[in-house]
Short mmCIF file of C-alpha atoms (C1' of nucleotides) in Angstrom, two decimals:
data_model
loop_
_atom_site.label_atom_id
_atom_site.label_comp_id
_atom_site.label_asym_id
_atom_site.label_seq_id
_atom_site.Cartn_x
_atom_site.Cartn_y
_atom_site.Cartn_z
CA MET C 27 -75.98 -146.80 96.60
CA SER C 28 -76.66 -144.54 99.51
CA VAL C 29 -73.82 -142.10 99.07
CA ARG C 30 -75.84 -140.96 96.08
CA LYS C 31 -78.84 -140.19 98.25
CA LEU C 32 -76.63 -138.48 100.78
CA CYS C 33 -75.02 -136.18 98.23
CA LEU C 34 -78.29 -135.38 96.50
CA THR C 35 -79.99 -134.63 99.81
CA ILE C 36 -77.30 -132.29 101.06
CA LEU C 37 -77.17 -130.54 97.69
CA SER C 38 -80.96 -130.19 97.75
CA PHE C 39 -80.48 -127.97 100.79
CA GLY C 40 -77.91 -125.82 99.06
CA ASP C 41 -74.79 -125.86 96.92
CA ALA C 42 -71.70 -127.41 98.40
CA THR C 43 -68.21 -128.65 97.67
CA GLY C 44 -67.11 -132.25 98.16
CA TYR C 45 -65.28 -131.18 101.28
CA GLU C 46 -68.39 -129.63 102.77
CA ILE C 47 -70.50 -132.66 101.97
CA ARG C 48 -68.04 -134.84 103.76
CA LYS C 49 -67.96 -132.53 106.77
CA GLU C 50 -71.72 -132.22 107.06
CA SER C 51 -72.19 -135.96 106.76
CA THR C 52 -69.72 -136.80 109.49
CA SER C 53 -70.34 -134.12 112.06
CA GLY C 54 -72.82 -131.56 110.84
CA ARG C 55 -76.50 -131.12 110.23
CA PHE C 56 -76.63 -134.27 108.13
CA SER C 57 -74.77 -136.64 110.39
CA TYR C 58 -77.63 -139.04 111.10
CA PHE C 59 -78.27 -140.49 107.70
CA ASP C 60 -75.14 -141.96 106.26
CA GLU C 61 -71.43 -141.47 106.43
CA ALA C 62 -68.94 -141.32 103.60
CA SER C 63 -65.32 -140.49 102.99
CA PHE C 64 -63.67 -138.62 100.14
CA GLY C 65 -62.89 -141.88 98.44
CA SER C 66 -66.58 -142.43 97.86
CA ILE C 67 -67.85 -138.86 97.70
CA TYR C 68 -65.70 -137.60 94.85
CA PRO C 69 -66.37 -140.55 92.55
CA THR C 70 -70.06 -140.30 93.35
CA LEU C 71 -70.18 -136.59 92.53
CA ALA C 72 -68.42 -137.27 89.25
CA LYS C 73 -70.96 -139.93 88.40
CA LEU C 74 -73.86 -137.69 89.36
CA GLU C 75 -72.51 -134.96 87.14
CA ASN C 76 -72.14 -137.44 84.35
CA GLU C 77 -75.80 -138.37 84.73
CA GLY C 78 -76.87 -134.75 84.68
CA LEU C 79 -78.19 -134.84 88.25
CA VAL C 80 -75.77 -132.18 89.45
CA THR C 81 -73.73 -129.43 87.85
CA VAL C 82 -70.36 -128.03 88.81
CA ARG C 83 -68.93 -124.57 88.64
CA GLU C 84 -65.33 -123.83 89.43
CA GLU C 85 -64.77 -120.88 91.70
CA SER C 86 -61.15 -119.89 91.56
CA GLN C 87 -60.34 -117.49 94.32
CA SER C 88 -57.07 -115.69 94.68
CA GLY C 89 -54.51 -118.31 95.44
CA LYS C 90 -56.76 -120.99 96.85
CA PRO C 91 -57.16 -124.08 94.73
CA THR C 92 -60.31 -123.78 92.70
CA ARG C 93 -63.35 -124.78 94.69
CA LYS C 94 -65.63 -127.07 92.77
CA VAL C 95 -69.10 -126.11 93.87
CA TYR C 96 -71.83 -128.58 93.07
CA SER C 97 -75.50 -127.75 92.49
CA ILE C 98 -78.40 -130.12 92.17
CA THR C 99 -80.49 -130.01 88.99
CA LYS C 100 -84.18 -130.54 88.53
CA ALA C 101 -83.46 -134.03 87.26
CA GLY C 102 -81.40 -134.53 90.41
CA ARG C 103 -84.29 -133.54 92.65
CA ALA C 104 -86.58 -135.88 90.78
CA ALA C 105 -84.08 -138.72 91.09
CA LEU C 106 -83.77 -138.05 94.81
CA VAL C 107 -87.53 -138.23 95.29
CA THR C 108 -87.65 -141.47 93.36
CA GLU C 109 -84.93 -143.04 95.48
CA LEU C 110 -86.52 -141.84 98.69
CA CYS C 111 -89.78 -143.50 97.76
CA ALA C 112 -88.18 -146.94 97.61
CA PRO C 113 -88.54 -148.99 100.83
CA GLN C 114 -85.86 -147.78 103.21
CA GLN C 115 -83.16 -149.92 104.75
CA PRO C 116 -83.55 -150.47 108.49
CA ASP C 117 -81.89 -147.94 110.77
CA SER C 118 -78.72 -149.06 112.46
CA TYR C 119 -77.24 -148.17 115.80
CA ARG C 120 -73.66 -149.20 116.48
CA SER C 121 -72.46 -148.59 119.97
CA PRO C 122 -68.93 -149.12 121.22
CA PHE C 123 -70.29 -147.78 124.50
CA LEU C 124 -72.84 -150.58 124.86
CA LEU C 125 -70.13 -153.10 124.09
CA ILE C 126 -68.27 -151.84 127.14
CA ALA C 127 -71.47 -151.91 129.18
CA LEU C 128 -72.12 -155.47 128.08
CA CYS C 129 -68.77 -156.50 129.47
CA ALA C 130 -69.10 -154.44 132.64
CA GLU C 131 -68.42 -157.39 134.91
CA HIS C 132 -64.94 -157.80 133.45
CA LEU C 133 -63.92 -154.16 133.77
CA ASP C 134 -63.20 -151.83 136.64
CA GLN C 135 -65.18 -148.89 137.92
CA ALA C 136 -62.84 -146.26 136.50
CA THR C 137 -63.16 -147.67 133.00
CA LEU C 138 -66.93 -147.80 133.20
CA ARG C 139 -67.14 -144.32 134.62
CA ALA C 140 -64.91 -143.00 131.83
CA ALA C 141 -66.98 -144.75 129.18
CA ILE C 142 -70.21 -143.27 130.52
CA GLU C 143 -68.68 -139.84 130.76
CA ARG C 144 -67.40 -140.02 127.21
CA ARG C 145 -70.81 -141.09 126.01
CA ARG C 146 -72.45 -138.28 127.97
CA LEU C 147 -70.12 -135.66 126.50
CA HIS C 148 -70.71 -136.93 123.00
CA LEU C 149 -74.46 -136.81 123.45
CA GLN C 150 -74.34 -133.30 124.84
CA GLU C 151 -72.16 -132.12 121.99
CA GLU C 152 -74.55 -133.50 119.42
CA LEU C 153 -77.42 -132.00 121.33
CA SER C 154 -75.76 -128.59 121.23
CA VAL C 155 -75.25 -128.88 117.50
CA LEU C 156 -78.91 -129.68 116.97
CA GLN C 157 -80.11 -126.94 119.29
CA GLY C 158 -77.82 -124.47 117.58
CA HIS C 159 -79.41 -125.10 114.21
CA ASN C 160 -82.82 -123.73 115.06
CA GLU C 161 -82.46 -120.74 112.75
CA GLU C 162 -82.29 -122.73 109.59
CA THR C 163 -85.13 -125.01 110.45
CA GLN C 164 -87.64 -123.45 108.18
CA HIS C 165 -87.86 -126.76 106.39
CA PRO C 166 -90.60 -128.72 108.13
CA GLY C 167 -88.83 -132.05 107.71
CA ALA C 168 -85.63 -130.63 109.17
CA ARG C 169 -87.56 -129.29 112.11
CA TRP C 170 -89.19 -132.66 112.75
CA THR C 171 -85.94 -134.61 112.59
CA ARG C 172 -84.30 -132.02 114.81
CA ASN C 173 -87.00 -132.35 117.44
CA TYR C 174 -86.85 -136.12 117.22
CA GLY C 175 -83.08 -136.07 117.65
CA ILE C 176 -83.27 -133.72 120.60
CA ALA C 177 -85.91 -135.85 122.27
CA CYS C 178 -83.92 -139.05 121.82
CA MET C 179 -80.71 -137.53 123.10
CA GLU C 180 -82.35 -135.99 126.12
CA PHE C 181 -83.91 -139.33 126.89
CA SER C 182 -80.55 -141.05 126.62
CA LEU C 183 -78.88 -138.45 128.81
CA GLY C 184 -81.59 -138.90 131.39
CA TYR C 185 -81.22 -142.65 131.30
CA LEU C 186 -77.47 -142.41 131.78
CA ALA C 187 -77.96 -140.00 134.67
CA SER C 188 -80.42 -142.25 136.46
CA HIS C 189 -78.95 -145.66 135.64
CA GLY C 190 -75.25 -144.94 135.21
CA GLU C 191 -74.35 -145.78 138.78
CA GLU C 192 -76.03 -149.16 138.43
CA LEU C 193 -73.67 -149.95 135.62
CA ILE C 194 -70.62 -148.76 137.50
CA ALA C 195 -71.61 -150.94 140.42
CA MET C 196 -71.31 -153.98 138.17
CA ALA C 197 -67.57 -153.61 137.84
CA GLY C 198 -65.59 -156.72 138.57
CA ARG C 199 -68.49 -158.99 139.32
CA PRO C 200 -68.52 -161.89 136.96
CA ALA C 201 -71.81 -163.64 137.05
CA GLY C 202 -70.24 -166.96 136.23
CA ALA C 203 -72.15 -170.07 135.48
CA ASN C 204 -73.41 -170.07 139.03
CA PRO C 205 -77.05 -169.95 139.93
CA ILE C 206 -78.16 -166.52 138.91
CA ASP C 207 -76.57 -163.87 141.03
CA ASP C 208 -79.99 -162.37 141.23
CA GLY C 209 -80.26 -164.46 144.32
CA SER C 210 -77.65 -162.35 146.02
CA GLY C 211 -80.16 -159.56 145.81
CA ARG C 212 -78.68 -156.33 147.05
CA LEU C 213 -75.42 -156.35 145.19
CA SER C 214 -74.93 -152.75 146.04
CA LYS C 215 -73.20 -151.30 149.05
CA THR C 216 -71.53 -154.06 150.96
CA THR C 217 -69.03 -155.12 148.34
CA GLU C 218 -68.52 -151.68 146.95
CA GLN C 219 -64.76 -151.20 147.05
CA THR C 220 -63.89 -154.55 148.50
CA PRO C 221 -62.85 -156.91 145.74
CA PRO C 222 -59.48 -156.39 144.07
CA VAL C 223 -61.35 -156.01 140.81
CA ALA C 224 -58.20 -156.33 138.77
CA THR C 225 -60.07 -157.77 135.81
CA GLU C 226 -58.84 -161.28 136.29
CA ALA C 227 -59.50 -163.30 133.22
CA ALA C 228 -62.06 -165.57 134.67
CA GLU C 229 -62.93 -168.63 132.75
CA MET G 16 -60.05 -153.12 114.21
CA SER G 17 -63.39 -153.63 115.82
CA VAL G 18 -64.28 -156.94 114.26
CA ARG G 19 -61.69 -158.31 116.64
CA LYS G 20 -63.54 -156.95 119.64
CA LEU G 21 -66.82 -158.18 118.24
CA CYS G 22 -65.57 -161.74 117.76
CA LEU G 23 -63.84 -161.86 121.12
CA THR G 24 -66.92 -160.51 122.88
CA ILE G 25 -69.31 -162.99 121.31
CA LEU G 26 -66.92 -165.84 122.01
CA SER G 27 -66.59 -164.68 125.61
CA PHE G 28 -70.28 -165.48 125.99
CA GLY G 29 -69.87 -168.95 124.53
CA ASP G 30 -68.32 -170.96 121.73
CA ALA G 31 -69.51 -170.25 118.21
CA THR G 32 -68.85 -170.83 114.54
CA GLY G 33 -68.09 -168.04 112.10
CA TYR G 34 -71.59 -168.38 110.75
CA GLU G 35 -73.12 -167.90 114.18
CA ILE G 36 -70.94 -164.88 114.94
CA ARG G 37 -72.11 -163.27 111.76
CA LYS G 38 -75.74 -164.01 112.53
CA GLU G 39 -75.61 -162.73 116.07
CA SER G 40 -73.87 -159.55 115.00
CA THR G 41 -76.40 -158.70 112.34
CA SER G 42 -79.67 -159.68 113.91
CA GLY G 43 -79.19 -161.35 117.26
CA ARG G 44 -78.27 -160.56 120.82
CA PHE G 45 -75.14 -158.74 119.74
CA SER G 46 -76.56 -156.56 117.03
CA TYR G 47 -75.90 -153.19 118.63
CA PHE G 48 -72.15 -153.12 118.71
CA ASP G 49 -70.71 -153.66 115.30
CA GLU G 50 -71.58 -155.43 112.10
CA ALA G 51 -69.39 -157.64 109.99
CA SER G 52 -69.63 -159.95 107.03
CA PHE G 53 -67.97 -163.28 106.34
CA GLY G 54 -65.25 -161.58 104.39
CA SER G 55 -64.01 -159.91 107.55
CA ILE G 56 -65.04 -162.47 110.16
CA TYR G 57 -63.21 -165.48 108.77
CA PRO G 58 -59.89 -163.68 108.25
CA THR G 59 -60.23 -162.16 111.73
CA LEU G 60 -60.87 -165.52 113.35
CA ALA G 61 -57.85 -166.95 111.55
CA LYS G 62 -55.71 -164.12 112.84
CA LEU G 63 -57.05 -164.49 116.37
CA GLU G 64 -56.24 -168.19 116.30
CA ASN G 65 -52.78 -167.38 115.05
CA GLU G 66 -52.29 -165.06 118.01
CA GLY G 67 -53.47 -167.70 120.44
CA LEU G 68 -56.53 -165.70 121.50
CA VAL G 69 -58.97 -168.33 120.31
CA THR G 70 -58.83 -172.04 119.60
CA VAL G 71 -60.70 -174.09 117.01
CA ARG G 72 -62.05 -177.56 117.08
CA GLU G 73 -63.56 -179.20 114.05
CA GLU G 74 -66.84 -180.98 114.62
CA SER G 75 -67.55 -183.18 111.68
CA GLN G 76 -71.10 -184.40 111.78
CA SER G 77 -72.50 -187.00 109.53
CA GLY G 78 -72.54 -185.54 106.09
CA LYS G 79 -72.49 -181.85 107.03
CA PRO G 80 -69.30 -180.00 106.29
CA THR G 81 -67.18 -179.84 109.40
CA ARG G 82 -68.24 -177.06 111.70
CA LYS G 83 -65.30 -175.06 112.96
CA VAL G 84 -66.23 -174.13 116.49
CA TYR G 85 -64.17 -171.35 118.04
CA SER G 86 -63.46 -170.91 121.76
CA ILE G 87 -61.86 -167.96 123.47
CA THR G 88 -58.72 -168.55 125.54
CA LYS G 89 -57.60 -166.87 128.72
CA ALA G 90 -55.22 -164.76 126.68
CA GLY G 91 -58.18 -163.86 124.49
CA ARG G 92 -60.20 -162.68 127.47
CA ALA G 93 -57.29 -160.61 128.68
CA ALA G 94 -56.83 -159.08 125.24
CA LEU G 95 -60.52 -158.24 125.10
CA VAL G 96 -60.39 -156.47 128.45
CA THR G 97 -57.36 -154.50 127.31
CA GLU G 98 -59.08 -153.38 124.13
CA LEU G 99 -62.26 -152.48 125.98
CA CYS G 100 -60.30 -150.23 128.32
CA ALA G 101 -59.09 -148.06 125.47
CA PRO G 102 -61.20 -144.91 124.87
CA GLN G 103 -64.22 -145.97 122.86
CA GLN G 104 -65.19 -144.61 119.48
CA PRO G 105 -68.33 -142.50 119.52
CA ASP G 106 -71.61 -144.30 118.96
CA SER G 107 -73.17 -143.90 115.56
CA TYR G 108 -76.77 -143.86 114.44
CA ARG G 109 -77.48 -144.09 110.74
CA SER G 110 -81.06 -143.63 109.78
CA PRO G 111 -82.50 -144.01 106.31
CA PHE G 112 -85.82 -143.30 107.99
CA LEU G 113 -84.74 -139.86 109.19
CA LEU G 114 -83.45 -139.10 105.71
CA ILE G 115 -86.96 -139.63 104.43
CA ALA G 116 -88.36 -137.54 107.27
CA LEU G 117 -85.91 -134.77 106.45
CA CYS G 118 -87.27 -134.62 102.93
CA ALA G 119 -90.92 -134.93 103.98
CA GLU G 120 -91.91 -131.82 102.09
CA HIS G 121 -90.92 -133.39 98.79
CA LEU G 122 -92.72 -136.68 99.33
CA ASP G 123 -96.35 -137.72 99.53
CA GLN G 124 -98.36 -138.90 102.49
CA ALA G 125 -98.41 -142.55 101.45
CA THR G 126 -94.63 -142.66 101.26
CA LEU G 127 -94.24 -141.05 104.67
CA ARG G 128 -96.83 -143.29 106.22
CA ALA G 129 -95.10 -146.36 104.80
CA ALA G 130 -91.72 -145.18 106.07
CA ILE G 131 -93.05 -144.66 109.57
CA GLU G 132 -94.79 -147.99 109.56
CA ARG G 133 -91.65 -149.76 108.41
CA ARG G 134 -89.67 -148.07 111.13
CA ARG G 135 -92.30 -148.98 113.70
CA LEU G 136 -92.29 -152.63 112.69
CA HIS G 137 -88.53 -152.78 112.81
CA LEU G 138 -88.46 -151.27 116.28
CA GLN G 139 -91.08 -153.68 117.54
CA GLU G 140 -89.23 -156.62 116.11
CA GLU G 141 -86.01 -155.61 117.81
CA LEU G 142 -87.93 -155.00 121.00
CA SER G 143 -89.37 -158.50 120.87
CA VAL G 144 -85.92 -159.97 120.39
CA LEU G 145 -84.63 -158.11 123.44
CA GLN G 146 -87.61 -159.00 125.57
CA GLY G 147 -87.32 -162.62 124.52
CA HIS G 148 -83.79 -162.86 125.84
CA ASN G 149 -84.61 -162.33 129.46
CA GLU G 150 -83.70 -165.88 130.47
CA GLU G 151 -80.07 -165.58 129.60
CA THR G 152 -79.60 -162.25 131.21
CA GLN G 153 -77.77 -163.47 134.23
CA HIS G 154 -74.84 -161.39 133.11
CA PRO G 155 -75.29 -158.03 134.78
CA GLY G 156 -73.90 -156.10 131.81
CA ALA G 157 -76.21 -157.91 129.43
CA ARG G 158 -79.14 -157.09 131.66
CA TRP G 159 -78.20 -153.43 131.77
CA THR G 160 -77.78 -153.10 128.00
CA ARG G 161 -81.01 -154.99 127.49
CA ASN G 162 -82.91 -152.62 129.74
CA TYR G 163 -81.30 -149.64 128.08
CA GLY G 164 -82.24 -150.94 124.64
CA ILE G 165 -85.80 -151.63 125.67
CA ALA G 166 -86.15 -148.18 127.17
CA CYS G 167 -84.81 -146.45 124.07
CA MET G 168 -86.99 -148.43 121.72
CA GLU G 169 -90.10 -147.87 123.75
CA PHE G 170 -89.32 -144.18 123.79
CA SER G 171 -88.88 -144.15 120.03
CA LEU G 172 -92.11 -146.05 119.50
CA GLY G 173 -93.91 -143.61 121.73
CA TYR G 174 -92.48 -140.66 119.86
CA LEU G 175 -93.51 -142.10 116.53
CA ALA G 176 -97.01 -142.76 117.86
CA SER G 177 -97.45 -139.23 119.16
CA HIS G 178 -95.62 -137.28 116.45
CA GLY G 179 -95.99 -139.44 113.38
CA GLU G 180 -99.06 -137.65 112.11
CA GLU G 181 -97.24 -134.33 112.28
CA LEU G 182 -94.68 -135.73 109.90
CA ILE G 183 -97.27 -137.11 107.53
CA ALA G 184 -98.97 -133.74 107.47
CA MET G 185 -95.80 -132.23 106.03
CA ALA G 186 -96.16 -134.10 102.77
CA GLY G 187 -95.91 -131.92 99.71
CA ARG G 188 -95.33 -128.65 101.50
CA PRO G 189 -92.11 -127.12 100.37
CA ALA G 190 -91.09 -124.41 102.77
CA GLY G 191 -88.53 -122.43 100.88
CA ALA G 192 -88.87 -120.48 97.69
CA ASN G 193 -87.78 -123.40 95.57
CA PRO G 194 -90.56 -124.94 93.61
CA ILE G 195 -89.15 -128.43 93.51
CA ASP G 196 -90.53 -131.48 91.88
CA ASP G 197 -89.82 -130.21 88.39
CA GLY G 198 -93.48 -130.49 87.65
CA SER G 199 -93.42 -134.27 87.60
CA GLY G 200 -95.35 -134.38 90.84
CA ARG G 201 -97.78 -131.57 91.39
CA LEU G 202 -97.98 -132.52 94.98
CA SER G 203 -98.07 -128.99 96.22
CA LYS G 204 -101.09 -128.19 94.09
CA THR G 205 -103.19 -131.12 95.06
CA THR G 206 -102.39 -130.86 98.71
CA GLU G 207 -105.66 -130.65 100.42
CA GLN G 208 -106.75 -127.85 102.68
CA THR G 209 -103.25 -126.49 102.82
CA PRO G 210 -103.03 -122.82 103.55
CA PRO G 211 -99.86 -121.20 102.28
CA VAL G 212 -97.51 -122.82 104.72
CA ALA G 213 -96.74 -119.95 107.00
CA THR G 214 -93.11 -120.88 107.44
CA GLU G 215 -91.23 -118.79 104.95
CA ALA G 216 -88.26 -116.54 105.29
CA ALA G 217 -85.95 -118.74 103.33
CA GLU G 218 -82.29 -117.91 103.41
"C1'" DT O 13 -91.09 -187.93 94.58
"C1'" DT O 14 -89.02 -184.29 93.05
"C1'" DC O 15 -88.77 -179.48 92.93
"C1'" DG O 16 -88.00 -175.22 95.17
"C1'" DG O 17 -87.27 -172.59 99.25
"C1'" DT O 18 -85.05 -172.03 103.51
"C1'" DA O 19 -81.40 -172.89 106.87
"C1'" DT O 20 -76.68 -174.19 108.21
"C1'" DG O 21 -71.96 -173.81 107.16
"C1'" DT O 22 -67.11 -172.52 105.04
"C1'" DA O 23 -64.88 -169.82 101.87
"C1'" DT O 24 -63.52 -166.60 98.10
"C1'" DC O 25 -63.50 -162.60 94.82
"C1'" DA O 26 -64.49 -158.26 92.36
"C1'" DA O 27 -66.00 -154.00 93.50
"C1'" DA O 28 -66.86 -150.49 96.79
"C1'" DT O 29 -65.16 -148.06 100.55
"C1'" DC O 30 -62.15 -146.28 104.11
"C1'" DA O 31 -58.14 -144.20 106.37
"C1'" DA O 32 -54.29 -142.00 105.44
"C1'" DT O 33 -51.76 -139.13 102.89
"C1'" DA O 34 -49.98 -135.68 99.28
"C1'" DT O 35 -50.54 -131.16 97.63
"C1'" DA O 36 -51.52 -126.29 98.15
"C1'" DT O 37 -52.91 -122.19 100.56
"C1'" DG O 38 -54.80 -119.02 104.21
"C1'" DT O 39 -55.28 -117.76 109.06
"C1'" DC O 40 -54.47 -117.14 113.60
"C1'" DA O 41 -52.02 -117.56 118.05
"C1'" DG O 42 -47.83 -117.58 120.61
"C1'" DC T 15 -42.30 -116.45 111.87
"C1'" DT T 16 -43.33 -120.76 113.05
"C1'" DG T 17 -46.28 -124.30 113.87
"C1'" DA T 18 -50.92 -125.75 114.26
"C1'" DC T 19 -55.24 -125.79 112.19
"C1'" DA T 20 -58.84 -125.17 108.60
"C1'" DT T 21 -60.09 -125.29 103.74
"C1'" DA T 22 -60.05 -127.95 99.55
"C1'" DT T 23 -59.13 -131.61 95.74
"C1'" DA T 24 -57.54 -135.94 94.80
"C1'" DT T 25 -55.23 -140.54 95.00
"C1'" DT T 26 -53.57 -144.84 96.85
"C1'" DG T 27 -53.12 -149.19 99.58
"C1'" DA T 28 -55.65 -151.80 102.63
"C1'" DT T 29 -59.87 -153.26 104.29
"C1'" DT T 30 -64.67 -154.49 103.89
"C1'" DT T 31 -68.69 -155.48 101.60
"C1'" DG T 32 -72.06 -158.01 98.86
"C1'" DA T 33 -72.58 -161.58 96.08
"C1'" DT T 34 -71.74 -165.92 95.04
"C1'" DA T 35 -70.03 -170.93 94.93
"C1'" DC T 36 -70.08 -175.13 97.17
"C1'" DA T 37 -72.19 -178.80 100.12
"C1'" DT T 38 -75.84 -180.74 102.97
"C1'" DA T 39 -80.44 -181.18 105.32
"C1'" DC T 40 -85.19 -180.24 106.12
"C1'" DC T 41 -89.85 -179.18 104.85
"C1'" DG T 42 -93.93 -178.19 102.19
"C1'" DA T 43 -96.13 -178.25 97.71
"C1'" DA T 44 -96.84 -179.88 92.84
#
DNA sequence: TTCGGTATGTATCAAATCAATATATGTCAG
DNA sequence: CTGACATATATTGATTTGATACATACCGAA
């Protein structure tokens, strides 16, 4: 049911085509709320039109296939408000990066380093997007979410910067069922590049 | 393809039934990596068994339907490492809460307050889960991800505590020229001491 | 004690959704 | 002038979800 909210929300910030809605929900201003593909967006827009919550106008330019530009109606705005007032679903964070981190002991340093770097780049890219959208932040809610996003990402970047090496140092060090390797204490320098890591499937 | 990684990862931390895998992925120790329902877990486990990456043993207790307990094999561990070494997909954060925040101007204070409170409770609950799992954090990777999670959640809680009121104060203050709310909610009228919301200059 | 609620468990199915692709056109670089 | 890329609508096959059925056990309340 949330593709509805997504479409209505994006349209409440301005007219858009299905293509634009998809783009903004995956990698644009609206990429923190929900994601959807064409297969769900187009049917949803059709349904919304059918319910009178949005209208369409066809803009046929020279040559180009006719753009179908959707606009939200007053009834659409009211419906959006109603849906937003219902108790929200919990936020979800799904992290392929943390999965790698979780398994650090079974991987090698290069893999961990690459994973951190990829995560860092992704965060910085998203940060740039957010920081770039400061012109159109006249909407108070948009400004608040933008600041929240920036704060969270800067925090994450800082954490990666200050704790990344710790993670990398865990490469190839299975903890095993042995008495907590905490006992070994300084697991840092001495064994740095010693063990043939090699990700042996330890069992 | 990530349900595979999820199952293999959970099994690499110990034997489990399909039911347990599902539970841990939605609300347990492993709830930050990927989510899956029975409809994808059971077929995946069957396929993994077929490939020799996991084994099953049936434990038939008195009365209860036979538990099918899955174990990861050496080949399974190797396959997991291989898959983890491939470039990871970007992390994703989907936030029904931020969607509400984005639309703050169209909602009322009670709704915003409730949304923040719900978010706060959810964060605290997840935080408790993480903090409760400090015994079994002998795995270095698990310890790192746990600390990372705790740090992020504490940061978020702090941000909500210090900026939540700002958000609530945005209730019923449309910024742009659009008089929304189709009259059904005369929020903007009744808004208390609101001076004409300085932020204008709509597109 | 028996009813209902919750928890453990496996398993399936219709409906929703995704990833990929087909179609069509414009643009811009090499 | 060719190939890659962006815009744009739309569909299709495969996957995934959400709900449910089935079966048992435990626990508190009527």
